[in-house]
């Protein structure tokens, strides 16, 4: 009846810990944590009683409600690993889904490095200590034609290290049109403020000229930085200083020029009809001193950031103590080396992200037709399925205005049911991520691996079952 008597019915921590579902979870290292979780649950219930969001409750109800809650939380904690997702969105390098997918051979190289000791920092011939990552750096230099290369934890780290090394005691100049925010919380102004003693913003949002950079050099710039604006474009009354021209300015005044290319295009995608992005080799030919990029975007490797360019500048970055804090581990190096070897040996189709990006619309359509047919077969009731033309996106801030033509399976539903159906698919295991367009759920085969098709069909059919059951 009154709150006081209800509060008295709250169980003690000890009492909840006696519940078999909870007591069997208690180990040497989980006892404290489980006790804390129990206390939090009791506190929540006390709070609910005090603020009136719950009425009086019976003694047994409240004790079992708390045990249920704690038990569910412990269950959730014990589910090991990340949840597997089937990416039907057609966004190849989806940062929220972990960007590039690696080939089985790359995964095997990572597993081999993980399960044993490796020659990470030792030359097995001489028995002497060496630097880590030398083979990866050598391959990167050879493939891109750079004088030197260095790899760190990600591209944000590469920018941080380069700017700190070359402008930590000086100033970095950057166009106001390139002070960008890129997905995954990469905000260039913040990184530059951390790394450089001084940031000299040049030009305006839409127009930057040669004379602006030249003034920055007179004002003490020790690094000229150009950044790929990745996920947006400034159009209309605009002007930017080209890489070639910026490299010229740098050479004239003896100031290094760096380009943050971002996506890491090693393969000349133009030759496969994908316009909009030069390869790193071509970028270096423009005369810039340094280029940095992610290794898990278009390059298609594990997470990392590469710096390629003038060997004397690379050497300075290696000497910077910051590089110790940004270094890569043996697993990433093993995986990255494997992917770079695929490039070196011309085995481009072995690199999943590259294969997805370059797959022709005809080939994607074949798969869409097959998925649509299998889906119709496995669903009891008639469903509206069609194969339509659409657009995939490379993602990861790459090729923002150059979507890829694709073919998709379009599942047409009654009005406002598409969001609901896609939520059911998302909550499954494995989860299936789709696009929603009006009344349709869109499945883009471009980012679905052939071996995932069977489980995808099963999940879609199962989803329909829940869906029609729930909506009747
Ligand atoms: C993606 C991107 C970054 C950030 O790279 P991370 O590897 O995610 O740290 C920086 N600059 C550009 C131009 C990018 O496209």
Short mmCIF file of C-alpha atoms and ligand atoms in Angstrom, two decimals:
data_model
loop_
_atom_site.label_atom_id
_atom_site.label_comp_id
_atom_site.label_asym_id
_atom_site.label_seq_id
_atom_site.Cartn_x
_atom_site.Cartn_y
_atom_site.Cartn_z
CA UNK A 1 0.00 0.00 0.00
CA UNK A 2 2.57 2.57 1.06
CA UNK A 3 5.97 3.02 -0.56
CA UNK A 4 7.83 2.37 2.69
CA UNK A 5 6.57 -1.17 2.96
CA UNK A 6 7.36 -1.76 -0.71
CA UNK A 7 10.89 -0.47 -0.23
CA UNK A 8 11.34 -2.90 2.65
CA UNK A 9 10.57 -5.71 0.24
CA UNK A 10 13.60 -4.91 -1.94
CA UNK A 11 15.94 -7.89 -1.62
CA UNK A 12 19.47 -7.58 -0.25
CA UNK A 13 22.44 -7.90 -2.61
CA UNK A 14 23.35 -11.20 -0.88
CA UNK A 15 19.86 -12.55 -1.45
CA UNK A 16 20.00 -11.85 -5.22
CA UNK A 17 23.49 -13.37 -5.45
CA UNK A 18 22.05 -16.63 -4.05
CA UNK A 19 19.85 -17.07 -7.13
CA UNK A 20 21.22 -20.10 -8.99
CA UNK A 21 21.27 -18.31 -12.38
CA UNK A 22 23.55 -15.69 -10.87
CA UNK A 23 25.61 -17.67 -8.38
CA UNK A 24 26.84 -20.05 -11.09
CA UNK A 25 28.40 -17.09 -12.91
CA UNK A 26 30.51 -15.99 -9.97
CA UNK A 27 34.23 -16.51 -10.57
CA UNK A 28 37.39 -15.13 -9.03
CA UNK A 29 37.36 -12.13 -11.36
CA UNK A 30 33.62 -11.64 -11.86
CA UNK A 31 32.47 -11.52 -8.20
CA UNK A 32 32.99 -7.79 -7.76
CA UNK A 33 31.48 -6.93 -11.11
CA UNK A 34 28.41 -9.12 -10.63
CA UNK A 35 27.86 -7.58 -7.19
CA UNK A 36 27.98 -4.14 -8.80
CA UNK A 37 25.47 -5.16 -11.47
CA UNK A 38 23.10 -6.52 -8.77
CA UNK A 39 23.43 -3.30 -6.77
CA UNK A 40 22.67 -1.21 -9.86
CA UNK A 41 19.55 -3.26 -10.53
CA UNK A 42 18.32 -2.92 -6.93
CA UNK A 43 18.99 0.83 -7.08
CA UNK A 44 17.00 1.13 -10.28
CA UNK A 45 14.03 -0.62 -8.69
CA UNK A 46 14.27 1.54 -5.54
CA UNK A 47 14.33 4.63 -7.75
CA UNK A 48 11.27 3.41 -9.67
CA UNK A 49 9.35 2.92 -6.42
CA UNK A 50 10.37 6.31 -5.04
CA UNK A 51 9.47 8.31 -8.12
CA UNK A 52 6.19 6.51 -8.49
CA UNK A 53 6.83 4.96 -11.92
CA UNK A 54 6.07 1.57 -10.33
CA UNK A 55 3.27 0.78 -7.90
CA UNK A 56 3.63 -1.32 -4.82
CA UNK A 57 5.06 -4.72 -5.73
CA UNK A 58 4.97 -8.06 -3.99
CA UNK A 59 8.09 -9.36 -2.31
CA UNK A 60 8.49 -12.35 -4.61
CA UNK A 61 7.85 -10.30 -7.77
CA UNK A 62 10.51 -7.76 -7.06
CA UNK A 63 13.20 -10.29 -6.09
CA UNK A 64 12.61 -12.32 -9.22
CA UNK A 65 12.37 -9.22 -11.42
CA UNK A 66 15.80 -8.17 -10.20
CA UNK A 67 17.26 -11.64 -10.69
CA UNK A 68 15.78 -11.74 -14.21
CA UNK A 69 17.29 -8.41 -15.06
CA UNK A 70 20.74 -9.26 -13.74
CA UNK A 71 20.68 -12.65 -15.40
CA UNK A 72 19.77 -11.12 -18.78
CA UNK A 73 22.59 -8.60 -18.45
CA UNK A 74 25.07 -11.38 -17.63
CA UNK A 75 23.82 -13.39 -20.62
CA UNK A 76 24.39 -10.42 -22.92
CA UNK A 77 27.90 -9.94 -21.52
CA UNK A 78 28.82 -13.57 -22.14
CA UNK A 79 27.97 -13.58 -25.83
CA UNK A 80 31.43 -13.65 -27.31
CA UNK A 81 32.68 -11.68 -30.26
CA UNK A 82 31.33 -9.08 -32.57
CA UNK A 83 28.00 -9.77 -34.29
CA UNK A 84 28.26 -10.95 -37.88
CA UNK A 85 26.49 -8.75 -40.41
CA UNK A 86 25.49 -9.45 -44.02
CA UNK A 87 26.03 -6.15 -45.79
CA UNK A 88 23.24 -5.76 -48.36
CA UNK A 89 23.54 -1.97 -48.42
CA UNK A 90 25.87 -1.82 -51.43
CA UNK A 91 28.23 0.48 -49.50
CA UNK A 92 31.50 -1.35 -50.05
CA UNK A 93 33.65 0.40 -47.44
CA UNK A 94 31.11 0.97 -44.69
CA UNK A 95 33.00 2.45 -41.74
CA UNK A 96 30.29 1.37 -39.28
CA UNK A 97 30.58 -2.21 -40.57
CA UNK A 98 34.36 -2.38 -40.35
CA UNK A 99 35.32 -1.19 -43.86
CA UNK A 100 37.28 -3.64 -46.06
CA UNK A 101 36.55 -7.37 -45.90
CA UNK A 102 39.68 -9.49 -46.12
CA UNK A 103 40.30 -12.57 -48.25
CA UNK A 104 40.63 -16.00 -46.62
CA UNK A 105 44.38 -16.05 -47.38
CA UNK A 106 44.84 -12.68 -45.69
CA UNK A 107 42.93 -13.93 -42.64
CA UNK A 108 45.13 -17.05 -42.61
CA UNK A 109 48.27 -14.88 -42.64
CA UNK A 110 46.88 -12.92 -39.67
CA UNK A 111 45.96 -16.12 -37.82
CA UNK A 112 49.43 -17.57 -38.42
CA UNK A 113 51.08 -14.43 -37.03
CA UNK A 114 48.69 -14.43 -34.07
CA UNK A 115 49.27 -17.99 -32.95
CA UNK A 116 53.04 -18.00 -32.88
CA UNK A 117 56.22 -15.98 -32.57
CA UNK A 118 57.29 -14.15 -35.74
CA UNK A 119 60.29 -12.21 -37.08
CA UNK A 120 58.61 -8.91 -36.26
CA UNK A 121 61.77 -6.98 -35.33
CA UNK A 122 64.58 -9.40 -36.04
CA UNK A 123 66.62 -10.19 -39.13
CA UNK A 124 66.77 -13.98 -39.04
CA UNK A 125 69.89 -14.08 -41.22
CA UNK A 126 72.08 -11.93 -39.02
CA UNK A 127 70.19 -12.42 -35.78
CA UNK A 128 70.22 -8.63 -35.35
CA UNK A 129 67.38 -6.38 -34.31
CA UNK A 130 65.54 -4.56 -37.10
CA UNK A 131 62.58 -2.22 -37.45
CA UNK A 132 59.09 -3.65 -37.70
CA UNK A 133 57.11 -3.18 -40.90
CA UNK A 134 60.10 -3.06 -43.24
CA UNK A 135 58.63 -5.51 -45.75
CA UNK A 136 55.32 -3.64 -45.84
CA UNK A 137 57.16 -0.33 -46.34
CA UNK A 138 59.31 -1.83 -49.11
CA UNK A 139 56.27 -3.16 -50.98
CA UNK A 140 54.44 0.17 -50.62
CA UNK A 141 57.46 2.05 -52.00
CA UNK A 142 57.87 -0.33 -54.92
CA UNK A 143 54.18 -0.30 -55.83
CA UNK A 144 53.73 3.48 -55.61
CA UNK A 145 57.19 4.54 -56.81
CA UNK A 146 57.83 6.41 -53.55
CA UNK A 147 61.28 7.02 -52.08
CA UNK A 148 60.14 5.69 -48.71
CA UNK A 149 57.10 4.51 -46.77
CA UNK A 150 55.94 4.11 -43.20
CA UNK A 151 52.77 2.62 -41.73
CA UNK A 152 50.93 3.55 -38.55
CA UNK A 153 47.66 2.73 -36.84
CA UNK A 154 45.28 4.57 -39.21
CA UNK A 155 45.22 7.54 -41.55
CA UNK A 156 44.30 9.97 -38.76
CA UNK A 157 47.51 8.84 -37.03
CA UNK A 158 49.46 9.32 -40.28
CA UNK A 159 48.22 12.93 -40.54
CA UNK A 160 48.95 13.54 -36.86
CA UNK A 161 52.49 12.14 -37.13
CA UNK A 162 53.35 13.97 -40.34
CA UNK A 163 52.02 17.33 -39.18
CA UNK A 164 53.64 16.98 -35.76
CA UNK A 165 56.98 16.11 -37.34
CA UNK A 166 56.97 18.84 -39.98
CA UNK A 167 55.01 21.60 -38.24
CA UNK A 168 55.16 20.70 -34.54
CA UNK A 169 57.55 23.58 -34.03
CA UNK A 170 56.41 25.53 -37.08
CA UNK A 171 53.14 26.04 -38.91
CA UNK A 172 50.92 24.07 -41.26
CA UNK A 173 49.08 25.88 -44.05
CA UNK A 174 45.74 24.56 -45.26
CA UNK A 175 42.97 25.91 -47.47
CA UNK A 176 39.75 26.92 -45.70
CA UNK A 177 37.95 24.81 -48.31
CA UNK A 178 39.66 21.68 -46.99
CA UNK A 179 39.14 22.00 -43.23
CA UNK A 180 36.84 19.01 -43.39
CA UNK A 181 35.10 16.54 -41.15
CA UNK A 182 35.14 13.03 -42.54
CA UNK A 183 33.01 10.17 -41.18
CA UNK A 184 34.23 8.30 -38.13
CA UNK A 185 34.86 11.52 -36.18
CA UNK A 186 37.90 12.64 -38.16
CA UNK A 187 37.88 16.43 -37.87
CA UNK A 188 40.87 17.95 -39.53
CA UNK A 189 40.94 21.29 -37.64
CA UNK A 190 41.12 19.45 -34.31
CA UNK A 191 43.90 17.11 -35.46
CA UNK A 192 45.92 20.03 -36.85
CA UNK A 193 45.46 22.03 -33.66
CA UNK A 194 46.82 19.07 -31.68
CA UNK A 195 49.78 18.46 -33.95
CA UNK A 196 51.04 21.81 -35.19
CA UNK A 197 52.35 24.78 -33.23
CA UNK A 198 50.33 27.00 -35.55
CA UNK A 199 47.65 26.49 -38.21
CA UNK A 200 47.57 29.01 -41.04
CA UNK A 201 44.21 28.94 -42.79
CA UNK A 202 44.54 30.15 -46.35
CA UNK A 203 42.02 31.34 -48.95
CA UNK A 204 38.27 31.12 -48.45
CA UNK A 205 35.77 28.27 -48.33
CA UNK A 206 35.19 28.32 -52.08
CA UNK A 207 38.33 29.92 -53.53
CA UNK A 208 42.00 29.48 -52.74
CA UNK A 209 44.79 30.82 -54.93
CA UNK A 210 48.52 30.39 -55.40
CA UNK A 211 49.17 33.77 -53.77
CA UNK A 212 47.38 32.60 -50.60
CA UNK A 213 49.83 29.73 -50.12
CA UNK A 214 52.77 32.01 -50.97
CA UNK A 215 51.68 34.43 -48.27
CA UNK A 216 51.44 31.51 -45.81
CA UNK A 217 55.03 30.57 -46.63
CA UNK A 218 56.12 34.17 -45.94
CA UNK A 219 54.18 33.94 -42.66
CA UNK A 220 56.25 30.94 -41.60
CA UNK A 221 54.49 27.82 -42.91
CA UNK A 222 56.76 24.77 -42.62
CA UNK A 223 54.27 22.39 -44.24
CA UNK A 224 51.73 22.88 -47.01
CA UNK A 225 48.87 20.43 -46.58
CA UNK A 226 46.23 19.53 -49.13
CA UNK A 227 43.33 17.31 -48.13
CA UNK A 228 40.98 15.24 -50.24
CA UNK A 229 37.55 16.59 -49.35
CA UNK A 230 36.25 13.01 -49.61
CA UNK A 231 32.58 13.21 -48.84
CA UNK A 232 31.58 16.57 -50.27
CA UNK A 233 32.24 18.93 -53.14
CA UNK A 234 32.30 22.69 -53.44
CA UNK A 235 30.67 23.65 -56.73
CA UNK A 236 29.97 26.93 -58.52
CA UNK A 237 32.31 29.90 -58.14
CA UNK A 238 35.36 28.00 -57.00
CA UNK A 239 39.12 27.81 -57.35
CA UNK A 240 41.62 25.45 -55.86
CA UNK A 241 45.37 25.16 -56.28
CA UNK A 242 46.20 21.89 -58.01
CA UNK A 243 48.63 19.38 -56.56
CA UNK A 244 51.10 20.11 -59.34
CA UNK A 245 50.98 23.84 -58.62
CA UNK A 246 51.21 23.35 -54.85
CA UNK A 247 54.21 21.06 -55.32
CA UNK A 248 55.81 23.83 -57.40
CA UNK A 249 55.24 26.41 -54.67
CA UNK A 250 56.75 24.02 -52.11
CA UNK A 251 59.83 23.37 -54.23
CA UNK A 252 60.36 27.07 -54.93
CA UNK A 253 60.35 27.91 -51.23
CA UNK A 254 61.83 24.73 -49.81
CA UNK A 255 58.67 23.83 -47.87
CA UNK A 256 57.39 20.21 -47.94
CA UNK A 257 53.96 19.54 -49.45
CA UNK A 258 51.74 16.74 -48.22
CA UNK A 259 48.50 15.38 -49.67
CA UNK A 260 46.01 13.47 -47.51
CA UNK A 261 44.54 11.29 -50.26
CA UNK A 262 42.44 9.23 -47.85
CA UNK A 263 41.17 6.22 -49.74
CA UNK A 264 44.41 4.53 -50.79
CA UNK A 265 43.89 3.82 -54.49
CA UNK A 266 46.79 1.61 -55.59
CA UNK A 267 45.07 0.04 -58.57
CA UNK A 268 44.39 2.41 -61.52
CA UNK A 269 40.59 2.21 -61.30
CA UNK A 270 40.23 4.45 -64.38
CA UNK A 271 41.28 1.48 -66.49
CA UNK A 272 38.09 -0.26 -65.27
CA UNK A 273 35.90 2.74 -66.04
CA UNK A 274 35.75 4.11 -62.50
CA UNK A 275 36.51 7.81 -62.76
CA UNK A 276 37.21 10.40 -60.13
CA UNK A 277 40.30 9.26 -58.28
CA UNK A 278 43.97 9.07 -59.27
CA UNK A 279 46.16 6.25 -58.03
CA UNK A 280 48.78 7.03 -55.36
CA UNK A 281 51.49 6.54 -57.99
CA UNK A 282 49.91 9.28 -60.17
CA UNK A 283 49.49 11.55 -57.15
CA UNK A 284 53.21 11.20 -56.36
CA UNK A 285 54.07 12.00 -59.96
CA UNK A 286 52.50 15.44 -59.43
CA UNK A 287 55.60 16.21 -57.37
CA UNK A 288 54.16 16.34 -53.83
CA UNK A 289 56.61 15.25 -51.15
CA UNK A 290 54.30 13.05 -49.08
CA UNK A 291 50.97 11.28 -49.50
CA UNK A 292 49.00 9.58 -46.76
CA UNK A 293 46.00 7.25 -46.91
CA UNK A 294 44.05 4.55 -45.07
CA UNK A 295 44.91 0.92 -45.73
CA UNK A 296 41.36 -0.33 -45.01
CA UNK A 297 39.49 1.75 -47.57
CA UNK A 298 39.88 1.19 -51.33
CA UNK A 299 43.26 -0.47 -50.75
CA UNK A 300 41.31 -3.30 -49.12
CA UNK A 301 43.54 -4.27 -46.19
CA UNK A 302 43.27 -4.24 -42.40
CA UNK A 303 43.09 -0.91 -40.53
CA UNK A 304 46.22 1.17 -40.94
CA UNK A 305 47.55 4.46 -42.23
CA UNK A 306 50.32 4.72 -44.80
CA UNK A 307 52.73 7.55 -45.47
CA UNK A 308 54.66 7.41 -48.73
CA UNK A 309 57.08 9.88 -50.28
CA UNK A 310 60.47 11.54 -49.80
CA UNK A 311 62.76 9.23 -47.86
CA UNK A 312 64.34 12.01 -45.76
CA UNK A 313 60.90 13.09 -44.53
CA UNK A 314 59.88 9.48 -43.84
CA UNK A 315 63.09 9.08 -41.80
CA UNK A 316 62.21 12.15 -39.72
CA UNK A 317 58.79 10.72 -38.95
CA UNK A 318 60.25 7.41 -37.84
CA UNK A 319 62.53 9.30 -35.43
CA UNK A 320 59.59 11.15 -33.91
CA UNK A 321 58.76 9.47 -30.59
CA UNK A 322 55.08 9.86 -31.40
CA UNK A 323 55.54 7.05 -33.95
CA UNK A 324 56.04 4.64 -31.05
CA UNK A 325 52.55 5.44 -29.78
CA UNK A 326 51.03 4.98 -33.22
CA UNK A 327 52.76 1.79 -34.30
CA UNK A 328 51.08 -1.22 -35.86
CA UNK A 329 50.92 -4.69 -34.31
CA UNK A 330 52.13 -7.93 -35.87
CA UNK A 331 48.60 -9.03 -36.88
CA UNK A 332 47.91 -5.95 -38.99
CA UNK A 333 51.38 -6.04 -40.52
CA UNK A 334 50.95 -9.70 -41.49
CA UNK A 335 47.55 -8.99 -43.10
CA UNK A 336 48.67 -5.82 -44.84
CA UNK A 337 51.75 -7.52 -46.26
CA UNK A 338 49.55 -10.29 -47.69
CA UNK A 339 47.25 -7.76 -49.42
CA UNK A 340 50.20 -5.75 -50.79
CA UNK A 341 51.65 -8.99 -52.19
CA UNK A 342 48.36 -9.53 -54.04
CA UNK A 343 48.82 -6.09 -55.63
CA UNK A 344 52.47 -6.77 -56.39
CA UNK A 345 51.67 -10.11 -58.03
CA UNK A 346 48.73 -8.72 -60.01
CA UNK A 347 46.19 -10.87 -58.13
CA UNK A 348 43.66 -8.02 -57.99
CA UNK A 349 40.60 -10.25 -58.00
CA UNK A 350 41.84 -11.83 -54.75
CA UNK A 351 41.20 -8.54 -52.95
CA UNK A 352 37.50 -8.58 -51.93
CA UNK A 353 36.91 -4.82 -51.73
CA UNK A 354 38.56 -4.25 -55.11
CA UNK A 355 36.51 -7.08 -56.59
CA UNK A 356 33.31 -5.55 -55.18
CA UNK A 357 34.17 -2.08 -56.51
CA UNK A 358 35.02 -3.32 -60.00
CA UNK A 359 32.27 -5.93 -60.43
CA UNK A 360 30.29 -5.08 -63.58
CA UNK A 361 26.58 -4.30 -63.42
CA UNK A 362 25.92 -7.36 -65.63
CA UNK A 363 27.58 -9.63 -63.10
CA UNK A 364 25.74 -8.02 -60.17
CA UNK A 365 22.47 -8.32 -62.11
CA UNK A 366 22.98 -12.06 -62.61
CA UNK A 367 23.29 -12.45 -58.86
CA UNK A 368 20.29 -10.21 -58.22
CA UNK A 369 18.16 -12.32 -60.58
CA UNK A 370 19.28 -15.51 -58.84
CA UNK A 371 18.59 -14.11 -55.36
CA UNK A 372 15.14 -12.87 -56.45
CA UNK A 373 14.24 -16.27 -57.91
CA UNK A 374 15.41 -18.20 -54.86
CA UNK A 375 13.57 -15.79 -52.61
CA UNK A 376 10.28 -16.34 -54.46
CA UNK A 377 10.77 -20.10 -54.18
CA UNK A 378 11.38 -20.04 -50.44
CA UNK A 379 8.51 -17.77 -49.48
CA UNK A 380 5.13 -19.38 -49.01
CA UNK A 381 3.08 -16.33 -49.82
CA UNK A 382 3.34 -14.21 -52.90
CA UNK A 383 5.81 -11.39 -52.43
CA UNK A 384 6.51 -8.42 -54.66
CA UNK A 385 10.10 -8.88 -55.77
CA UNK A 386 11.73 -7.17 -58.72
CA UNK A 387 15.25 -6.67 -60.02
CA UNK A 388 15.92 -2.99 -60.67
CA UNK A 389 18.84 -0.77 -61.60
CA UNK A 390 20.25 1.35 -58.82
CA UNK A 391 23.48 2.78 -57.45
CA UNK A 392 26.02 1.36 -55.00
CA UNK A 393 28.54 3.53 -53.26
CA UNK A 394 32.20 2.89 -52.58
CA UNK A 395 31.93 4.55 -49.17
CA UNK A 396 34.61 5.47 -46.66
CA UNK A 397 34.65 8.96 -48.11
CA UNK A 398 35.92 7.64 -51.43
CA UNK A 399 34.62 8.70 -54.83
CA UNK A 400 31.77 10.71 -53.27
CA UNK A 401 30.22 11.85 -56.51
CA UNK A 402 30.86 8.73 -58.51
CA UNK A 403 28.34 6.08 -57.48
CA UNK A 404 28.61 2.68 -59.12
CA UNK A 405 25.80 1.45 -61.35
CA UNK A 406 24.33 -1.66 -59.85
CA UNK A 407 21.38 -4.03 -59.96
CA UNK A 408 19.35 -4.69 -56.82
CA UNK A 409 16.62 -6.95 -55.54
CA UNK A 410 13.73 -4.69 -54.64
CA UNK A 411 11.20 -6.10 -52.20
CA UNK A 412 7.99 -4.10 -52.44
CA UNK A 413 5.87 -3.90 -49.32
CA UNK A 414 2.67 -2.25 -48.21
CA UNK A 415 3.06 1.40 -47.27
CA UNK A 416 5.30 2.15 -44.27
CA UNK A 417 6.20 -1.51 -43.79
CA UNK A 418 9.70 -1.26 -45.26
CA UNK A 419 11.29 0.23 -42.13
CA UNK A 420 9.69 -2.48 -39.99
CA UNK A 421 10.87 -5.29 -42.24
CA UNK A 422 14.41 -3.91 -42.39
CA UNK A 423 14.46 -3.63 -38.58
CA UNK A 424 13.51 -7.31 -38.27
CA UNK A 425 16.33 -8.25 -40.65
CA UNK A 426 18.77 -6.06 -38.74
CA UNK A 427 17.91 -7.71 -35.41
CA UNK A 428 18.52 -11.24 -36.73
CA UNK A 429 21.60 -13.38 -36.35
CA UNK A 430 23.46 -12.92 -38.55
CA UNK A 431 22.08 -9.46 -38.94
CA UNK A 432 21.15 -8.34 -42.46
CA UNK A 433 21.60 -4.64 -43.26
CA UNK A 434 19.55 -3.31 -46.18
CA UNK A 435 18.64 -0.02 -47.79
CA UNK A 436 15.11 1.30 -47.48
CA UNK A 437 13.59 3.36 -50.27
CA UNK A 438 9.97 4.44 -49.85
CA UNK A 439 7.90 1.25 -49.59
CA UNK A 440 10.76 -1.00 -50.64
CA UNK A 441 13.58 -2.85 -48.98
CA UNK A 442 16.60 -2.94 -51.29
CA UNK A 443 19.15 -5.76 -51.37
CA UNK A 444 22.34 -4.87 -53.27
CA UNK A 445 24.29 -8.04 -54.16
CA UNK A 446 27.48 -6.05 -54.80
CA UNK A 447 28.50 -6.28 -51.13
CA UNK A 448 27.15 -9.80 -50.54
CA UNK A 449 29.61 -12.63 -50.91
CA UNK A 450 28.41 -15.66 -52.89
CA UNK A 451 28.78 -17.93 -49.86
CA UNK A 452 26.44 -15.63 -47.90
CA UNK A 453 23.57 -15.96 -50.40
CA UNK A 454 22.04 -19.11 -48.85
CA UNK A 455 21.87 -17.66 -45.36
CA UNK A 456 20.60 -14.35 -46.76
CA UNK A 457 17.66 -16.09 -48.49
CA UNK A 458 16.91 -18.01 -45.29
CA UNK A 459 16.98 -14.82 -43.21
CA UNK A 460 14.74 -12.98 -45.68
CA UNK A 461 12.23 -15.87 -45.73
CA UNK A 462 12.32 -16.09 -41.92
CA UNK A 463 11.86 -12.32 -41.75
CA UNK A 464 8.77 -12.57 -43.95
CA UNK A 465 7.41 -15.26 -41.62
CA UNK A 466 7.74 -13.05 -38.53
CA UNK A 467 6.58 -10.06 -40.50
CA UNK A 468 3.37 -11.53 -41.90
CA UNK A 469 2.69 -13.27 -38.58
CA UNK A 470 3.03 -9.98 -36.74
CA UNK A 471 1.03 -7.84 -39.13
CA UNK A 472 -2.03 -10.08 -39.44
C1 LIG B 1 39.17 8.38 -44.22
C2 LIG B 1 40.00 9.58 -44.26
C3 LIG B 1 40.74 9.96 -43.14
C4 LIG B 1 40.70 9.19 -41.85
O1 LIG B 1 41.34 7.94 -42.03
P1 LIG B 1 41.24 6.80 -40.91
O2 LIG B 1 42.01 5.66 -41.50
O3 LIG B 1 39.79 6.52 -40.72
O4 LIG B 1 41.88 7.32 -39.69
C5 LIG B 1 41.52 11.09 -43.25
N1 LIG B 1 41.57 11.81 -44.38
C6 LIG B 1 40.88 11.47 -45.49
C7 LIG B 1 40.96 12.33 -46.71
C8 LIG B 1 40.06 10.34 -45.47
O5 LIG B 1 39.36 10.00 -46.56
#
